[in-house]
GROMACS .gro file of C-alpha atoms in nm:
model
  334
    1UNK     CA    1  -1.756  -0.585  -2.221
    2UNK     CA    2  -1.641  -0.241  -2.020
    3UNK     CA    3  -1.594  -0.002  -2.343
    4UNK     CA    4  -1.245   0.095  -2.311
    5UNK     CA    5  -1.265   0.471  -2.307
    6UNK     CA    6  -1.333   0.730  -2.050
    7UNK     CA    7  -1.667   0.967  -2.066
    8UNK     CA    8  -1.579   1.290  -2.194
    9UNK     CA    9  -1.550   1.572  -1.911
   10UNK     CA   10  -1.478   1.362  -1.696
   11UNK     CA   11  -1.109   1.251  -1.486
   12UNK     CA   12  -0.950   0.951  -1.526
   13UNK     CA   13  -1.003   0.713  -1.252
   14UNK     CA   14  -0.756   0.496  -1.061
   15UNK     CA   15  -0.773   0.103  -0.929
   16UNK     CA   16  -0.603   0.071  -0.636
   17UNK     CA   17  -0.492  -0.330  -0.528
   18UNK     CA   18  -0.487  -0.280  -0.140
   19UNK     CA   19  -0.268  -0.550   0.010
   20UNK     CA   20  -0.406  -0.538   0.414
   21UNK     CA   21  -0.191  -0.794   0.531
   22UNK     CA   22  -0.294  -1.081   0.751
   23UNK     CA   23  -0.620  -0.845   0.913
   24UNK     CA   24  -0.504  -0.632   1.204
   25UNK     CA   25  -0.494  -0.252   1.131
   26UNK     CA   26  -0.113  -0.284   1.303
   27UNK     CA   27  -0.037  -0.500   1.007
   28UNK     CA   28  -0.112  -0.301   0.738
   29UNK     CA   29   0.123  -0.091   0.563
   30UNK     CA   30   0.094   0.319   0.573
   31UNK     CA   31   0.040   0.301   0.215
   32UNK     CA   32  -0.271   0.054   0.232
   33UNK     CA   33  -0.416   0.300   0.477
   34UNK     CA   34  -0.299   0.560   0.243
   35UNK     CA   35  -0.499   0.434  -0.110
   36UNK     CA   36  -0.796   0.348   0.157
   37UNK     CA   37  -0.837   0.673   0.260
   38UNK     CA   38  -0.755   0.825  -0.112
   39UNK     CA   39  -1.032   0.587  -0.205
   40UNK     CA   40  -1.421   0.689  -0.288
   41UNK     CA   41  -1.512   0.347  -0.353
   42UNK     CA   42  -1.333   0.081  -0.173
   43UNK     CA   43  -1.444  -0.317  -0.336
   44UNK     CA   44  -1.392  -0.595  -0.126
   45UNK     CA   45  -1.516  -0.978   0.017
   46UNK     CA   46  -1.695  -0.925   0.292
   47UNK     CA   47  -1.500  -1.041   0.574
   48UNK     CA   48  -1.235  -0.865   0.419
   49UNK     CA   49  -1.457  -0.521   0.427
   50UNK     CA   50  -1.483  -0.573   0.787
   51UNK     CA   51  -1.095  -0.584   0.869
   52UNK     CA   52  -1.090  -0.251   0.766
   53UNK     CA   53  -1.450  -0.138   0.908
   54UNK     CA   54  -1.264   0.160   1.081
   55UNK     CA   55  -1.157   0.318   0.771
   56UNK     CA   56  -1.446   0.346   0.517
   57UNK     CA   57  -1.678   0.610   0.667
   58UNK     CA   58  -1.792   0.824   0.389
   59UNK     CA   59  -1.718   0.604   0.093
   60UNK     CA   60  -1.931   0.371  -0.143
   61UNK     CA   61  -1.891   0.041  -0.049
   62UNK     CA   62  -1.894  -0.243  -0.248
   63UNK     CA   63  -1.898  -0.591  -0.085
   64UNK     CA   64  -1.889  -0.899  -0.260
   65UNK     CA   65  -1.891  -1.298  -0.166
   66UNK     CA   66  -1.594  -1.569  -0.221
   67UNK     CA   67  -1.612  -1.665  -0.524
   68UNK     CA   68  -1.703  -1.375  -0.701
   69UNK     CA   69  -1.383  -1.218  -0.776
   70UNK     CA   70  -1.424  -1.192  -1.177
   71UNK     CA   71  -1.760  -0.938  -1.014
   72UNK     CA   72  -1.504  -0.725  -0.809
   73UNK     CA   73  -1.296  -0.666  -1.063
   74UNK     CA   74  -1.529  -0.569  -1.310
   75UNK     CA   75  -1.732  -0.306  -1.004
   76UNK     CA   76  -1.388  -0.173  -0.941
   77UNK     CA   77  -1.290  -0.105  -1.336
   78UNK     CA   78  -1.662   0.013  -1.381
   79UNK     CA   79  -1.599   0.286  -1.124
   80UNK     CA   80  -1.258   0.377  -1.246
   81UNK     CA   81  -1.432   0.457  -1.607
   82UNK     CA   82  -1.682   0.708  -1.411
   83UNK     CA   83  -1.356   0.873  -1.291
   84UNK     CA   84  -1.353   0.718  -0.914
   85UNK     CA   85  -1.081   0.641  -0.710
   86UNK     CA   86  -1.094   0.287  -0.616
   87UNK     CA   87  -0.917   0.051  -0.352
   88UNK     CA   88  -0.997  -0.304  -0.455
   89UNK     CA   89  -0.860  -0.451  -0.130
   90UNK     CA   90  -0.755  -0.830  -0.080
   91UNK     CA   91  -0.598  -0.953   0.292
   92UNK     CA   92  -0.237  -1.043   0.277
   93UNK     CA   93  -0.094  -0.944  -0.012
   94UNK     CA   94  -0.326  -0.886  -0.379
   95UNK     CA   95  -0.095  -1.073  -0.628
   96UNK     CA   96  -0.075  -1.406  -0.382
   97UNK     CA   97  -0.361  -1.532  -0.432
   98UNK     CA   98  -0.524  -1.229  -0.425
   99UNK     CA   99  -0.709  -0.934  -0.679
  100UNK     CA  100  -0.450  -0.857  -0.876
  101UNK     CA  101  -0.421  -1.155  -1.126
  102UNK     CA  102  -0.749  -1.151  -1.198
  103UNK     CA  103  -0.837  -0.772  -1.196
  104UNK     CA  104  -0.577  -0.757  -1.478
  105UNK     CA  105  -0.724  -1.023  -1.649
  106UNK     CA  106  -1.069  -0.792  -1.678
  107UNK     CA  107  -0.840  -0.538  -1.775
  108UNK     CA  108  -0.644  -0.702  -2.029
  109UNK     CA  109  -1.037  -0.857  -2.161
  110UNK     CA  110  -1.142  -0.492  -2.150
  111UNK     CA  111  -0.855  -0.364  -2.364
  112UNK     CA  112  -0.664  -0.183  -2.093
  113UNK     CA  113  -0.300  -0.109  -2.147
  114UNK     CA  114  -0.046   0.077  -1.914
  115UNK     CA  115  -0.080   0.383  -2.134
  116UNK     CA  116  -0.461   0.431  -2.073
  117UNK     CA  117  -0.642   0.666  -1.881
  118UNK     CA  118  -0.758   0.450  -1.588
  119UNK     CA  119  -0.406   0.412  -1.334
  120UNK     CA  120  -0.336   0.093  -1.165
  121UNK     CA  121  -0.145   0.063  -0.870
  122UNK     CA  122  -0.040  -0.278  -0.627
  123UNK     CA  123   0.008  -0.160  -0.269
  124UNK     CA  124   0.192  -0.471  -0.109
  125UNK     CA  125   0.088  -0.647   0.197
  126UNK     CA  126   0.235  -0.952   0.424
  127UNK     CA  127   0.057  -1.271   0.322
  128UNK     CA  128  -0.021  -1.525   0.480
  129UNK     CA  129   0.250  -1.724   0.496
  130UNK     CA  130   0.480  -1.373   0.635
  131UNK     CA  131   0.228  -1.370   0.908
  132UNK     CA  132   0.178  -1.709   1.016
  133UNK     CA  133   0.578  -1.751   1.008
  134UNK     CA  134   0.639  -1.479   1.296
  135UNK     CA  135   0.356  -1.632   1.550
  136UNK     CA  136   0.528  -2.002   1.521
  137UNK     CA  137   0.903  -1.881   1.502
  138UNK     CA  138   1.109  -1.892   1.159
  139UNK     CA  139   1.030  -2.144   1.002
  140UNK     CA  140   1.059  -1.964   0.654
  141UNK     CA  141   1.442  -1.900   0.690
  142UNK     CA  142   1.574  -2.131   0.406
  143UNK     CA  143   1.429  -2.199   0.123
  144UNK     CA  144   1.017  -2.255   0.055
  145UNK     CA  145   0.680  -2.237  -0.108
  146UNK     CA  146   0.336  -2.168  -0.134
  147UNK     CA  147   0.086  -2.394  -0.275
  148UNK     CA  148  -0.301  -2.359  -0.297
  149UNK     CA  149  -0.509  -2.657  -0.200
  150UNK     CA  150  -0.799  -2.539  -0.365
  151UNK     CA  151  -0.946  -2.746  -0.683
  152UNK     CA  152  -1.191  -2.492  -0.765
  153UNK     CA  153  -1.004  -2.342  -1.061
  154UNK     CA  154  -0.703  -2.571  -1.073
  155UNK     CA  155  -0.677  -2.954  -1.178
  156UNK     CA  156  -0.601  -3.230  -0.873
  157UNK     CA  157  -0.330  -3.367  -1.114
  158UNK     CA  158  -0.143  -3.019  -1.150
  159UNK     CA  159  -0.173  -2.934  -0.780
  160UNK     CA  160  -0.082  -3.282  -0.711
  161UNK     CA  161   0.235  -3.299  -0.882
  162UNK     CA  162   0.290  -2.952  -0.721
  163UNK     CA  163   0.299  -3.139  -0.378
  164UNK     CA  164   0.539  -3.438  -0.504
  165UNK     CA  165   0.791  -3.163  -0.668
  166UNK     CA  166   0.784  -2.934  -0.336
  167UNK     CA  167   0.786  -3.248  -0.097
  168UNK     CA  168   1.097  -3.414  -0.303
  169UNK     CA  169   1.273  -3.103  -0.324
  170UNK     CA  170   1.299  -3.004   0.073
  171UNK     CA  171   1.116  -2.690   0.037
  172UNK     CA  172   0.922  -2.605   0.362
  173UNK     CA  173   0.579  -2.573   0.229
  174UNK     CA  174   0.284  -2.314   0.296
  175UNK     CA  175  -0.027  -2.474   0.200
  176UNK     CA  176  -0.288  -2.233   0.202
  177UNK     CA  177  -0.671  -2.279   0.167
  178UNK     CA  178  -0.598  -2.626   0.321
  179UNK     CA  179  -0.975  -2.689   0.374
  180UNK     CA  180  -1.303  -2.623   0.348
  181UNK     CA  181  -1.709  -2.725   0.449
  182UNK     CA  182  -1.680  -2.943   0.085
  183UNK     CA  183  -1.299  -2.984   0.046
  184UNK     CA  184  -1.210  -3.169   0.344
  185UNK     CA  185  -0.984  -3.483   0.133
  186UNK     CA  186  -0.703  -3.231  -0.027
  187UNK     CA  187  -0.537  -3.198   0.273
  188UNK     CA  188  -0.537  -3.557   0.369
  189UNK     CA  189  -0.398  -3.648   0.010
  190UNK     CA  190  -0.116  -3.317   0.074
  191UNK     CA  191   0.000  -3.594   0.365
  192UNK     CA  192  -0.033  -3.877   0.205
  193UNK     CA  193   0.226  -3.742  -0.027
  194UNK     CA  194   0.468  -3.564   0.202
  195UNK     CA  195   0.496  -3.870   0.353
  196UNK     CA  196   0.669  -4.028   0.074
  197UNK     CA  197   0.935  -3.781   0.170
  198UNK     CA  198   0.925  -3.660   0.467
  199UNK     CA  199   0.967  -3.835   0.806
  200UNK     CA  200   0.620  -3.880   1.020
  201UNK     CA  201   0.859  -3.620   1.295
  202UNK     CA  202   0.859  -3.308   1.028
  203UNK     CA  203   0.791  -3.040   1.235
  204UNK     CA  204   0.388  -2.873   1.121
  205UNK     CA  205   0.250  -2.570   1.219
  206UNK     CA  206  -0.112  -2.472   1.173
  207UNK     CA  207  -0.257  -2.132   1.235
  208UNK     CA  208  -0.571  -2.033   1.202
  209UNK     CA  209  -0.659  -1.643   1.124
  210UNK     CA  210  -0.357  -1.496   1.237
  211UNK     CA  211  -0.345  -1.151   1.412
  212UNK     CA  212  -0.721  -1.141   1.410
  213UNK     CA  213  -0.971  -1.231   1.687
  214UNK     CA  214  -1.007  -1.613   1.654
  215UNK     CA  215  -0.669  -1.671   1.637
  216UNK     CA  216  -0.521  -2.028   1.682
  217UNK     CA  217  -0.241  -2.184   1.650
  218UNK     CA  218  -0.114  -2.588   1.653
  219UNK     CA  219   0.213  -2.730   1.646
  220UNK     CA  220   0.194  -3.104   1.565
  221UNK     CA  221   0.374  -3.346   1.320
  222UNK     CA  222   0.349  -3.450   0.955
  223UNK     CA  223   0.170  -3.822   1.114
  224UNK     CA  224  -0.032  -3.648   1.299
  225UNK     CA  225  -0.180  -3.346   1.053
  226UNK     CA  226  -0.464  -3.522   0.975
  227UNK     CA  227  -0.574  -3.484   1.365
  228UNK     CA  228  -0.530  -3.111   1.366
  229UNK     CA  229  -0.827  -2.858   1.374
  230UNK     CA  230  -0.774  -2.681   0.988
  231UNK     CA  231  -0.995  -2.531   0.827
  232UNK     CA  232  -1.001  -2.229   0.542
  233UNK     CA  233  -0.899  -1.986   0.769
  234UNK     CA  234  -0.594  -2.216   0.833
  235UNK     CA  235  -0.258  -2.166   0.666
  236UNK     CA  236  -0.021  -2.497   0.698
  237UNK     CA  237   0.345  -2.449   0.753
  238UNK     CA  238   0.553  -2.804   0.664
  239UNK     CA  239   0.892  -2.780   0.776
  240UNK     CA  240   1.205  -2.954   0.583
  241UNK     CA  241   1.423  -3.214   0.644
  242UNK     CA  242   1.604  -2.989   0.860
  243UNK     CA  243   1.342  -2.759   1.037
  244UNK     CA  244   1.305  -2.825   1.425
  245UNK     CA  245   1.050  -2.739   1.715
  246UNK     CA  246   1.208  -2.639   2.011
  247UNK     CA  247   1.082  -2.420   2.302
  248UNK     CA  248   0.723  -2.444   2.126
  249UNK     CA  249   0.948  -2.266   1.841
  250UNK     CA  250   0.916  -2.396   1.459
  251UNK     CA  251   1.310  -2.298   1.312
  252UNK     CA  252   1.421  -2.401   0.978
  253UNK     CA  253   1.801  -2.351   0.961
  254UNK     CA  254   1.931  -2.088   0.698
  255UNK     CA  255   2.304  -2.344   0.683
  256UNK     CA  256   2.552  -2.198   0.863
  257UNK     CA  257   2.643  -2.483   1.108
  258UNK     CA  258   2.723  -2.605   0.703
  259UNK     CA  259   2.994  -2.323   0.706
  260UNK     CA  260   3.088  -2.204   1.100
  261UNK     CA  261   3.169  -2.365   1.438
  262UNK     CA  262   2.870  -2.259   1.542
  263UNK     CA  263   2.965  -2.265   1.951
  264UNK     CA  264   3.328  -2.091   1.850
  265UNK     CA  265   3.233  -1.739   1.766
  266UNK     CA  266   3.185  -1.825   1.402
  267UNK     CA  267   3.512  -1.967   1.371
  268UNK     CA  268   3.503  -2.108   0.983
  269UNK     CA  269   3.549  -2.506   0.960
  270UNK     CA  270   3.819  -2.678   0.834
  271UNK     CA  271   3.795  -2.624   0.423
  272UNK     CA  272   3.556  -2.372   0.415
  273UNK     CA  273   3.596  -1.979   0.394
  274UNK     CA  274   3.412  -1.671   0.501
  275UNK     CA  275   3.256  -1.489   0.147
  276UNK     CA  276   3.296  -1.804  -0.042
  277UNK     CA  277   3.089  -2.111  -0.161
  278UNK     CA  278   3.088  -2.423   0.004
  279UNK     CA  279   3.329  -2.661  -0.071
  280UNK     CA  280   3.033  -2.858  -0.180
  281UNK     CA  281   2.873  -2.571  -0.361
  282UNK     CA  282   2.869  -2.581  -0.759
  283UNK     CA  283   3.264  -2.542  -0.840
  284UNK     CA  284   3.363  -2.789  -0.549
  285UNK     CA  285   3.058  -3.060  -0.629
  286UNK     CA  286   3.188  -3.054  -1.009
  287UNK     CA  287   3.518  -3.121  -0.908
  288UNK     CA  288   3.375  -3.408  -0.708
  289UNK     CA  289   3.192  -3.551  -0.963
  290UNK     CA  290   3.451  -3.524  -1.246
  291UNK     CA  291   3.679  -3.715  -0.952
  292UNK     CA  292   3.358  -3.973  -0.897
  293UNK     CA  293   3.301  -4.046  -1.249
  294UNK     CA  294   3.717  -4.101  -1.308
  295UNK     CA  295   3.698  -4.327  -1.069
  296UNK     CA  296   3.447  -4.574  -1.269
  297UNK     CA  297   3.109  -4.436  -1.146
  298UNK     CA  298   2.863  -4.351  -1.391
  299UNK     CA  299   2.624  -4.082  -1.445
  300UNK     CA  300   2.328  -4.291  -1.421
  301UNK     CA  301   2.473  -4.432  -1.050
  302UNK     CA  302   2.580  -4.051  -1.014
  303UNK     CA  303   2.183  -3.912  -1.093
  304UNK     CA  304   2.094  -4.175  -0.841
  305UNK     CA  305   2.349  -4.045  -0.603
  306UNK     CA  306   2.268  -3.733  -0.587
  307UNK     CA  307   1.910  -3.755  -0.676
  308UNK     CA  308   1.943  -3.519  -1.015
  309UNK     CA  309   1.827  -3.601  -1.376
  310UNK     CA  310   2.058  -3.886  -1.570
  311UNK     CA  311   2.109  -3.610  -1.884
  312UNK     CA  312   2.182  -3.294  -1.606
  313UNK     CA  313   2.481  -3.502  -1.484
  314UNK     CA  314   2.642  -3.593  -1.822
  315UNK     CA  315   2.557  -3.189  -1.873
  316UNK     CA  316   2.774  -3.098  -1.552
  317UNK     CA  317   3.038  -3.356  -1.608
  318UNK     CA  318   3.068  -3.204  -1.991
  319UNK     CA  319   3.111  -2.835  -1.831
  320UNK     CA  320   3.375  -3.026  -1.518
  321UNK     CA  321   3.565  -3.192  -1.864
  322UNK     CA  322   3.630  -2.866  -2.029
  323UNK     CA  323   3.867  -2.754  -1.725
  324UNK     CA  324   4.048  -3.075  -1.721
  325UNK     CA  325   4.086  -3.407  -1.852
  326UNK     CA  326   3.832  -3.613  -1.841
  327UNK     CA  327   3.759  -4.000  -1.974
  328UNK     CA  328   3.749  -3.977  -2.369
  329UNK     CA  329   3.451  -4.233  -2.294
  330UNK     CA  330   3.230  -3.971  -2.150
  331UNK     CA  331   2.972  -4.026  -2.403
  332UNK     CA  332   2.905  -4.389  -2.375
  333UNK     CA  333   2.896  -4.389  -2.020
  334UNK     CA  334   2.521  -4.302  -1.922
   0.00000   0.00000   0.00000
């Protein structure tokens, strides 16, 4: 265990978590160059080391393999006890799946609190998911998430049931470490289950180490996934129900063909105003429902409806009934 003091006569040190972004020096931020150049040691996987070759002359080095991230953490607090300046650097951004969660994990193991000697700092960077997004179009524009493929430290069940939420829900999905030498089912199984709720059309985009030299990128279908060229370099991009490929272009609407005529300037549609919720947004869906369940429906056909929890829809009908009259019989209607 690091002792959690600092030697006497000397300064306090610093860790640094240096998002680089998805690898090109264009991509970084001024303030990643910034706390790499501040730096005396700079800690770092390998290939990550070598993205930002160019800036490291004169300092201690201090490269490390894939799965020893617990080791980099521990080098970089190590060298912030002896007073160093350190850059523990991580591509796209260090708290997605990146340094930072687990450097403060040493920390936290080591007794470090914000009030101690040894600064911490997160310098942001585009992940993945930014970077892949702006080679393939927008696909990112409504709303989505990011899920890990990798069973290393995380249960099949949990990541599993991660898929079924995301692909049930309609998010567009990043999947990122899709695939590997050793992990090559996980992504098959990602299908398998997206398929249960997505059509076989859903728009895909792979990409495979984006803005750096190898770069590739594939635009296929949810069917045809399984075909594609991924590997852990690759990020996966799923679209939604509404996401299309046009023009060799992956574009998830944000909604406002929901709202505007579209091909009239913006004109409004009929029941809807500028500034204001849909008419099917919260206010005007409770309204719809109180008017649904009046009319005989009940919540259990109304959760099936609308595809929401049984005991959510008696919840929402409860908060509809305290604006207006409702059936006295609300209760025993499930």
């Amino acid at each position: 265990m690091i002792e959690n003091e600092t030697p006497p006569g000397r300064r306090s040190g610093k860790i640094t978590l240096v998002g680089i972004g998805p690898g090109s020096e264009a991509h970084m931020t001024q303030r990643a160059r910034e706390a790499i150049a501040e730096a005396d040691v700079v800690v770092g996987y390998v290939t990550y080391i070598k993205l930002v070759a160019p800036l490291l002359e004169g300092k201690e080095v201090v490269r490390k393999g894939m799965t020893e991230e617990l080791d980099r953490a521990v080098s970089a607090l190590e060298a912030a006890r002896q007073g160093k300046t350190v850059a523990l650097i991580s591509s796209g951004d260090a708290g997605v799946y990146g340094m930072a969660g687990p450097t403060y994990e040493v920390l936290f193991q080591a007794g470090w609190t914000p009030e101690d000697p040894v600064e911490v700092e997160i310098v942001p960077g585009a992940s993945a998911l930014n970077a892949c997004a702006a080679l393939v179009g927008a696909p990112l524009t409504h709303d989505f998430c990011a899920i890990s493929l990798s069973d290393l430290l995380t249960p099949w069940p949990a990541i599993a049931r991660r898929l079924e939420a995301a692909a049930a829900s309609d998010f567009v999905t990043a999947l990122y470490n899709p695939k590997s030498g050793r992990r090559t089912r996980q992504i098959v199984e990602a299908q398998r289950l997206f398929l249960r709720h997505r059509r076989p059309g859903t728009p895909v985009a792979i990409v495979k180490s984006a803005y750096r030299r190898r770069q590739h990128i594939e635009l296929c279908t949810l069917a045809d996934m399984g075909e594609a060229d991924i590997g852990m370099l690759s990020t996966v991009l799923i679209g939604n129900s509404h996401t299309f490929m046009r023009h060799g272009l992956m574009v998830t609407p944000r909604g406002y063909a929901n709202k505007y005529e579209l091909d009239e300037g913006g004109i409004t549609r009929e029941g809807e105003r500028a500034g204001r919720s849909l008419s099917s947004g919260l206010e005007g869906w409770l309204q719809t429902l109180a008017q649904e369940h009046a009319a005989g429906a009940t919540a259990q056909a109304l959760a099936l409806r609308y595809r929401l929890p049984a005991d959510y829809i008696l919840a929402a009908l409860r908060d509809a009934a305290s604006g207006q009259a409702m059936p006295s019989n609300l209760e025993t209607q499930p």
